[in-house]
mmCIF file of C-alpha atoms in Angstrom:
data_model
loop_
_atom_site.group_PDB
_atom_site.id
_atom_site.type_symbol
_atom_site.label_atom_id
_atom_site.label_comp_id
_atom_site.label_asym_id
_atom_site.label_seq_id
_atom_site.Cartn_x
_atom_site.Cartn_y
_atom_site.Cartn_z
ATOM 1 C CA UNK A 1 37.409 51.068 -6.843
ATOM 2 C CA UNK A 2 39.065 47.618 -5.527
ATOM 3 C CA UNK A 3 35.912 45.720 -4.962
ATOM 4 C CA UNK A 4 37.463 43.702 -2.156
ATOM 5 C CA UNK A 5 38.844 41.651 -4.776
ATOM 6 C CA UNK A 6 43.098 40.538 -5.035
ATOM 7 C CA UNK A 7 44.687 40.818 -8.157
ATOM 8 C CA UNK A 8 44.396 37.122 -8.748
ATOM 9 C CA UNK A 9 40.667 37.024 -7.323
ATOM 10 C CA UNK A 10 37.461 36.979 -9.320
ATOM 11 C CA UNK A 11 33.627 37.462 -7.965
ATOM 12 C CA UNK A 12 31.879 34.138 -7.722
ATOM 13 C CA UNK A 13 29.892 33.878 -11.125
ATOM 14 C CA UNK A 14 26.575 31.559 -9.616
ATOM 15 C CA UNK A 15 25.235 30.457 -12.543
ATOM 16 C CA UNK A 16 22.328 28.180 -13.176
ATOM 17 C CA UNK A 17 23.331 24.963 -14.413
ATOM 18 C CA UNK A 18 22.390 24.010 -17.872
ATOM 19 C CA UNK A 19 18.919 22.667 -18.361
ATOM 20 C CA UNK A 20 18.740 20.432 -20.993
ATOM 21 C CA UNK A 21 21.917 19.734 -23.154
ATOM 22 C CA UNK A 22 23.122 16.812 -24.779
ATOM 23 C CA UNK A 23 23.779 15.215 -21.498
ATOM 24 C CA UNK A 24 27.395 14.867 -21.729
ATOM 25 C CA UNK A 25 29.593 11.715 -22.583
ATOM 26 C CA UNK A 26 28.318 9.449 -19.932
ATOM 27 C CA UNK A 27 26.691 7.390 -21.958
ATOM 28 C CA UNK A 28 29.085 6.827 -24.771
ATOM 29 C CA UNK A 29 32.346 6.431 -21.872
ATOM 30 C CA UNK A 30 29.481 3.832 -20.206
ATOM 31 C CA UNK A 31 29.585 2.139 -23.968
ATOM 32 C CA UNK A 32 33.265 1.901 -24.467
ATOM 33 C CA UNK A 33 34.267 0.683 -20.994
ATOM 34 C CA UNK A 34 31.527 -1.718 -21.210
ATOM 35 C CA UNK A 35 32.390 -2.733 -24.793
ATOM 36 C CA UNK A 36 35.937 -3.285 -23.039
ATOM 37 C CA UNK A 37 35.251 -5.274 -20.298
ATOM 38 C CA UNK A 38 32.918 -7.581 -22.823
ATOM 39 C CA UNK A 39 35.967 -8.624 -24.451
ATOM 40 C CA UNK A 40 37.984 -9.133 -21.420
ATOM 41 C CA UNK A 41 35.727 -11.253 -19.975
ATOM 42 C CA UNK A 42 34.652 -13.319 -22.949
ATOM 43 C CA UNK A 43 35.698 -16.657 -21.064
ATOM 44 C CA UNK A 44 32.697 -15.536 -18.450
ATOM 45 C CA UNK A 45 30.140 -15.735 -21.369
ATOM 46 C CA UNK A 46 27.425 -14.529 -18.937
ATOM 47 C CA UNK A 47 28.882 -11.369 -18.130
ATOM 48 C CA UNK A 48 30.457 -10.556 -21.278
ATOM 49 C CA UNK A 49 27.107 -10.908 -23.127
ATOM 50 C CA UNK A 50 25.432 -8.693 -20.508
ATOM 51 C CA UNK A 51 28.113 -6.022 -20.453
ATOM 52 C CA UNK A 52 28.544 -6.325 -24.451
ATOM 53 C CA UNK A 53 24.158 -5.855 -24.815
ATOM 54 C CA UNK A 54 24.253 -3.265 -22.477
ATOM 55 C CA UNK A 55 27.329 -1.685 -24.122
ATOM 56 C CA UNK A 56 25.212 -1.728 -27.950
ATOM 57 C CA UNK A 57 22.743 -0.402 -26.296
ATOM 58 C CA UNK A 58 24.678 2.955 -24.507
ATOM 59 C CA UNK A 59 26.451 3.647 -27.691
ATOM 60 C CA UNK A 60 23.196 3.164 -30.005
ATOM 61 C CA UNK A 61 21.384 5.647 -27.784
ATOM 62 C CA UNK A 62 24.245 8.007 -27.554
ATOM 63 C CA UNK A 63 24.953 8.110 -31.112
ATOM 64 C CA UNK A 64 21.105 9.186 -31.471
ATOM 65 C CA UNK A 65 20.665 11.637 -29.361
ATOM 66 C CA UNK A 66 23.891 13.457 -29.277
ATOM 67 C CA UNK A 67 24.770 12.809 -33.501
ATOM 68 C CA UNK A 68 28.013 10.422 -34.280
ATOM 69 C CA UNK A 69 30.994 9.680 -31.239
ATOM 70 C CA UNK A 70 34.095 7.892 -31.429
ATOM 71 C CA UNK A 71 33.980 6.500 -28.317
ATOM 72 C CA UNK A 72 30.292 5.382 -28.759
ATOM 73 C CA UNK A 73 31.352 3.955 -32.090
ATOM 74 C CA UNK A 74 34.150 2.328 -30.113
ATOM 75 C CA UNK A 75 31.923 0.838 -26.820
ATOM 76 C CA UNK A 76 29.595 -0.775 -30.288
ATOM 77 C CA UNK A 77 32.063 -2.109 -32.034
ATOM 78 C CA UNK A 78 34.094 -3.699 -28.684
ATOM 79 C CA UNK A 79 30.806 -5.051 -28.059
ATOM 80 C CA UNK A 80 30.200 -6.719 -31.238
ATOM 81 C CA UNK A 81 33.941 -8.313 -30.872
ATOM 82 C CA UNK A 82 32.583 -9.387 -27.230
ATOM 83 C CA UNK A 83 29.867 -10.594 -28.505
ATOM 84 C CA UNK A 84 31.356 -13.022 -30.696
ATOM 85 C CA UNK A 85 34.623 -14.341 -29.003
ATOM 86 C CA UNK A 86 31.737 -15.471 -26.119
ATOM 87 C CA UNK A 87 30.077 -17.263 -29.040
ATOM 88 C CA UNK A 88 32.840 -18.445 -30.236
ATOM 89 C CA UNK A 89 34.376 -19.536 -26.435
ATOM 90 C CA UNK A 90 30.247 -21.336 -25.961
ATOM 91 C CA UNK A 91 30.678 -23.213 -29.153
ATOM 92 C CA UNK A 92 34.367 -24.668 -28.836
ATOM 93 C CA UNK A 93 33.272 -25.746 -25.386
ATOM 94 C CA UNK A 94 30.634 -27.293 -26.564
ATOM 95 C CA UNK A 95 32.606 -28.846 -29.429
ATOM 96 C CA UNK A 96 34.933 -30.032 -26.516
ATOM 97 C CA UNK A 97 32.653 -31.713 -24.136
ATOM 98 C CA UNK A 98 31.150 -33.841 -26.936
ATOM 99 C CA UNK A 99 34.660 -34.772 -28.175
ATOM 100 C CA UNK A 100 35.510 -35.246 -24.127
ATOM 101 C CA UNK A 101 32.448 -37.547 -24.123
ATOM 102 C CA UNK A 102 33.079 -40.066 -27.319
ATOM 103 C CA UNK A 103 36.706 -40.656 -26.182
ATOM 104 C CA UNK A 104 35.843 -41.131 -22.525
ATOM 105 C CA UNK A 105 32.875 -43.492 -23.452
ATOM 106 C CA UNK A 106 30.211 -41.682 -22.141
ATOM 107 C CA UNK A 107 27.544 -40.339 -25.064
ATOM 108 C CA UNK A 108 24.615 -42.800 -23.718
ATOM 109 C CA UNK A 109 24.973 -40.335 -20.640
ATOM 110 C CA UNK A 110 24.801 -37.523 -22.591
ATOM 111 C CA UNK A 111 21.597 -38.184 -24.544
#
């Protein structure tokens, strides 16, 4: 009657793994860290733009295929913010080089 198991033992239970699914939270982790590291790195404009698309992107699909996540809510909205301080960051320095350029004398070289 003692199966060759201990007290504290169970039998291996070799199941197949799940075909199919929702696929997990890879996608909408992939979306907030992503999101994340767009607004970090919003001085690096071409980063944070890549990160923040492909963040919008991971949480978009996630939230369609597996129904609303916070987290994929999350990676979409830090990627919107991303988004926009790298806007904002492109514009000011542009704002800043022609101001650089009419004090230092130079807007013929500029044109």
């Amino acid at each position: 009657m003692n199966d060759g198991y201990g007290e504290n033992q169970k039998p291996m239970d070799y199941q197949q793994p799940r075909q199919g699914g929702n696929g997990g939270q890879g996608m909408a982790i992939a979306s907030m860290v992503l999101g994340i590291v767009s607004v970090v790195l919003c001085c690096i404009w071409y980063i944070s733009l890549i990160c923040a698309i492909a963040g919008i992107v991971f949480g978009i699909l996630n939230n369609r295929n597996n129904g609303r996540n916070g987290m994929a809510t999350a990676g979409i909205v830090c990627s919107i913010i991303g988004i926009v301080l790298s806007i904002a960051i492109l514009i000011l320095a542009a704002v800043g080089l022609m101001m650089f350029s009419e004090v230092a004398g130079l807007e013929g070289y500029l044109q």
